[in-house]
Coordinates of C-alpha atoms and ligand atoms in Angstrom, one line a residue:
M171 CA 90.8 88.5 101.7
V172 CA 94.6 88.1 101.0
E173 CA 94.1 84.5 100.2
R174 CA 91.4 85.3 97.7
F175 CA 93.6 87.9 96.1
L176 CA 96.5 85.5 95.8
I177 CA 94.3 82.8 94.3
Q178 CA 92.9 85.3 91.8
S179 CA 96.4 86.5 90.9
I180 CA 97.5 82.9 90.2
L181 CA 94.5 82.2 88.0
D182 CA 95.0 85.5 86.1
F183 CA 98.6 84.7 85.6
A184 CA 97.9 81.2 84.4
F185 CA 95.4 82.6 81.9
L186 CA 97.8 85.3 80.6
F187 CA 100.7 82.9 80.5
F188 CA 98.6 80.4 78.6
I189 CA 97.6 83.0 76.0
Y190 CA 101.3 84.1 75.6
E191 CA 102.7 80.6 75.2
L192 CA 99.9 79.7 72.8
R193 CA 100.9 82.6 70.6
N194 CA 104.5 81.4 70.8
Y195 CA 103.5 77.8 70.0
R196 CA 101.4 78.9 67.0
L197 CA 104.3 81.1 65.6
L198 CA 106.8 78.3 66.0
K199 CA 104.5 75.8 64.4
R200 CA 104.1 77.9 61.3
A201 CA 107.9 78.5 61.0
K202 CA 110.5 76.2 59.5
Y203 CA 113.4 75.2 61.8
L204 CA 116.8 76.2 60.4
C205 CA 119.5 75.8 62.9
K206 CA 120.7 76.5 66.4
I207 CA 123.2 79.2 67.4
G208 CA 124.3 78.4 71.0
T209 CA 121.1 78.0 72.9
V210 CA 119.0 80.0 70.4
K211 CA 116.9 78.2 67.8
V212 CA 116.5 79.9 64.5
Y213 CA 113.4 79.6 62.4
Q214 CA 112.0 81.2 59.3
I215 CA 108.5 82.0 57.9
E216 CA 108.1 82.9 54.3
S217 CA 107.1 86.5 53.6
E218 CA 107.6 89.4 51.2
D219 CA 108.0 91.9 54.0
P220 CA 111.1 91.1 56.0
N221 CA 110.9 91.2 59.8
A222 CA 111.7 89.0 62.8
I223 CA 110.4 88.0 66.2
T224 CA 112.5 87.0 69.2
I225 CA 110.7 84.6 71.5
K226 CA 111.9 84.0 75.1
S227 CA 109.6 81.2 76.3
L228 CA 109.7 79.3 79.5
I229 CA 108.3 76.3 77.6
F230 CA 110.0 76.6 74.2
G231 CA 113.3 78.3 75.1
K232 CA 114.9 81.1 73.2
S233 CA 114.1 81.4 69.4
I234 CA 114.4 83.9 66.6
I235 CA 111.9 83.6 63.8
F236 CA 112.9 85.4 60.7
V237 CA 109.8 86.5 58.7
G238 CA 110.9 86.8 55.1
R239 CA 114.6 87.1 54.1
I240 CA 117.4 87.0 56.7
T241 CA 119.6 90.1 56.8
K242 CA 122.4 91.1 59.1
E243 CA 120.5 94.2 60.0
I244 CA 117.5 92.3 61.2
Y245 CA 119.8 89.8 63.0
A246 CA 121.6 92.6 64.8
H247 CA 118.3 94.0 66.1
E248 CA 117.1 90.5 67.3
E249 CA 120.5 89.9 69.0
G250 CA 119.7 93.1 71.0
H251 CA 116.5 91.4 72.2
L252 CA 118.4 88.3 73.3
H253 CA 120.4 90.5 75.6
Q254 CA 117.4 92.0 77.3
P255 CA 115.7 90.8 80.4
N256 CA 112.6 88.6 79.9
F257 CA 110.3 91.6 80.3
M258 CA 107.2 89.9 79.0
F259 CA 107.3 87.4 81.8
Y260 CA 107.7 90.1 84.5
F261 CA 104.9 92.1 82.8
L262 CA 102.6 89.1 83.0
I263 CA 103.2 88.7 86.7
A264 CA 102.6 92.4 87.3
A265 CA 99.5 92.4 85.1
A266 CA 98.1 89.3 86.9
L267 CA 98.5 91.1 90.3
M268 CA 97.0 94.3 89.1
I269 CA 94.0 92.6 87.4
A270 CA 93.4 90.6 90.6
Y271 CA 93.5 93.8 92.6
N272 CA 91.1 95.7 90.2
V273 CA 90.1 94.8 86.7
L274 CA 89.8 98.5 85.9
T275 CA 93.6 98.7 85.8
V276 CA 93.5 97.1 82.4
P277 CA 93.6 100.4 80.4
L278 CA 96.6 101.4 82.5
L279 CA 98.3 98.1 81.8
L280 CA 97.8 98.5 78.1
I281 CA 99.6 101.9 78.2
V282 CA 102.4 100.4 80.2
Y283 CA 102.6 97.4 77.8
K284 CA 102.9 99.8 74.8
I285 CA 105.6 102.0 76.5
M286 CA 107.5 98.9 77.5
F287 CA 107.6 97.7 73.9
W288 CA 108.6 101.1 72.6
H289 CA 111.5 101.1 75.1
Y290 CA 112.7 97.6 74.4
E291 CA 112.3 97.8 70.6
R292 CA 114.3 101.0 70.6
D293 CA 116.8 99.4 73.0
A294 CA 117.4 96.6 70.4
D295 CA 117.8 99.3 67.7
L296 CA 120.4 101.1 69.9
Y297 CA 122.2 97.8 70.4
A298 CA 122.3 97.1 66.7
Y299 CA 123.6 100.6 66.1
R300 CA 126.2 100.4 68.9
L301 CA 127.6 97.0 68.0
Y302 CA 127.1 96.8 64.3
N303 CA 126.6 100.4 63.2
V304 CA 123.2 99.4 61.8
K305 CA 120.5 102.0 61.5
Y306 CA 116.9 101.2 60.6
E307 CA 116.2 102.0 57.0
S308 CA 112.8 102.8 55.6
D309 CA 111.2 104.8 52.8
V310 CA 108.2 105.6 55.0
F311 CA 107.6 109.4 55.4
R312 CA 106.3 111.1 58.5
P313 CA 102.5 111.6 58.1
K314 CA 101.4 115.2 58.1
S315 CA 98.3 114.3 60.1
Q316 CA 98.7 114.1 63.9
I317 CA 96.1 111.3 64.1
E318 CA 98.0 109.3 61.5
R319 CA 101.2 109.7 63.6
L320 CA 99.4 108.7 66.8
K321 CA 98.0 105.6 65.0
A322 CA 101.5 104.7 63.8
W323 CA 102.8 104.8 67.4
I324 CA 99.9 102.8 68.7
F325 CA 99.4 100.1 66.1
D326 CA 103.0 99.3 65.2
T327 CA 104.8 96.9 67.4
H328 CA 107.9 99.1 67.2
P329 CA 108.2 102.9 67.3
P330 CA 107.1 104.1 63.8
D331 CA 109.4 103.4 60.8
Y332 CA 109.8 107.1 60.1
V333 CA 111.0 107.7 63.7
R334 CA 113.4 104.7 63.7
K335 CA 115.4 106.3 60.9
I336 CA 115.9 109.8 62.3
E337 CA 119.2 111.0 63.9
E338 CA 117.8 111.8 67.4
Y339 CA 116.4 108.2 67.7
Y340 CA 120.0 106.9 67.9
D341 CA 121.0 109.4 70.6
K342 CA 120.5 107.2 73.7
K343 CA 120.2 110.3 75.9
T344 CA 116.8 111.0 74.3
N345 CA 114.1 109.2 76.1
I346 CA 111.5 107.3 74.0
L347 CA 108.6 109.2 75.6
K348 CA 110.3 112.5 74.7
L349 CA 110.5 111.3 71.1
F350 CA 106.9 110.3 71.2
I351 CA 105.6 113.6 72.6
H352 CA 107.9 115.6 70.3
D353 CA 106.7 113.6 67.2
L354 CA 103.1 114.1 68.2
I355 CA 103.0 117.8 68.9
S356 CA 105.6 119.2 66.5
Ligands
LIG249 ZN1 112.3 94.1 67.9

């Protein structure tokens, strides 16, 4: 029984890890290599809409991919990600164990995944603010509709743009879940 669980966990992990590294590989393949800063490789993908992705891969190492133009504000945020633990890797291990235990834990894992991203994206924003006094700027206004706000939280990889620019967001004493609930119900 325990043996079956362990084998299933390893197979699940191998599958999740493969998907994750395949995504990294495809992103890096699309991007143009620019330079190396310490152990971090810097890449760029052409785009009109500036953004960036930090990859911490066991196979490809640490990389930052700038999507669109390179700005010091975007770099400050990505540097924040470089200082964080490799949370994706730990999440994949936890997810593999949970799925091997019971596949019905998938919805719960998706919720944990989402909250984990909100937390670490905001942590990178707080890092940029603390070290470089950079606050996220956006001209996106807060939607009046509750459904639209919920969609912004769910479908964006970061907390919504209109939340990332408010004062309370940069007060590290305010928990991200509190910001989420407050935004949704107020
Ligand atoms: Zn980020």
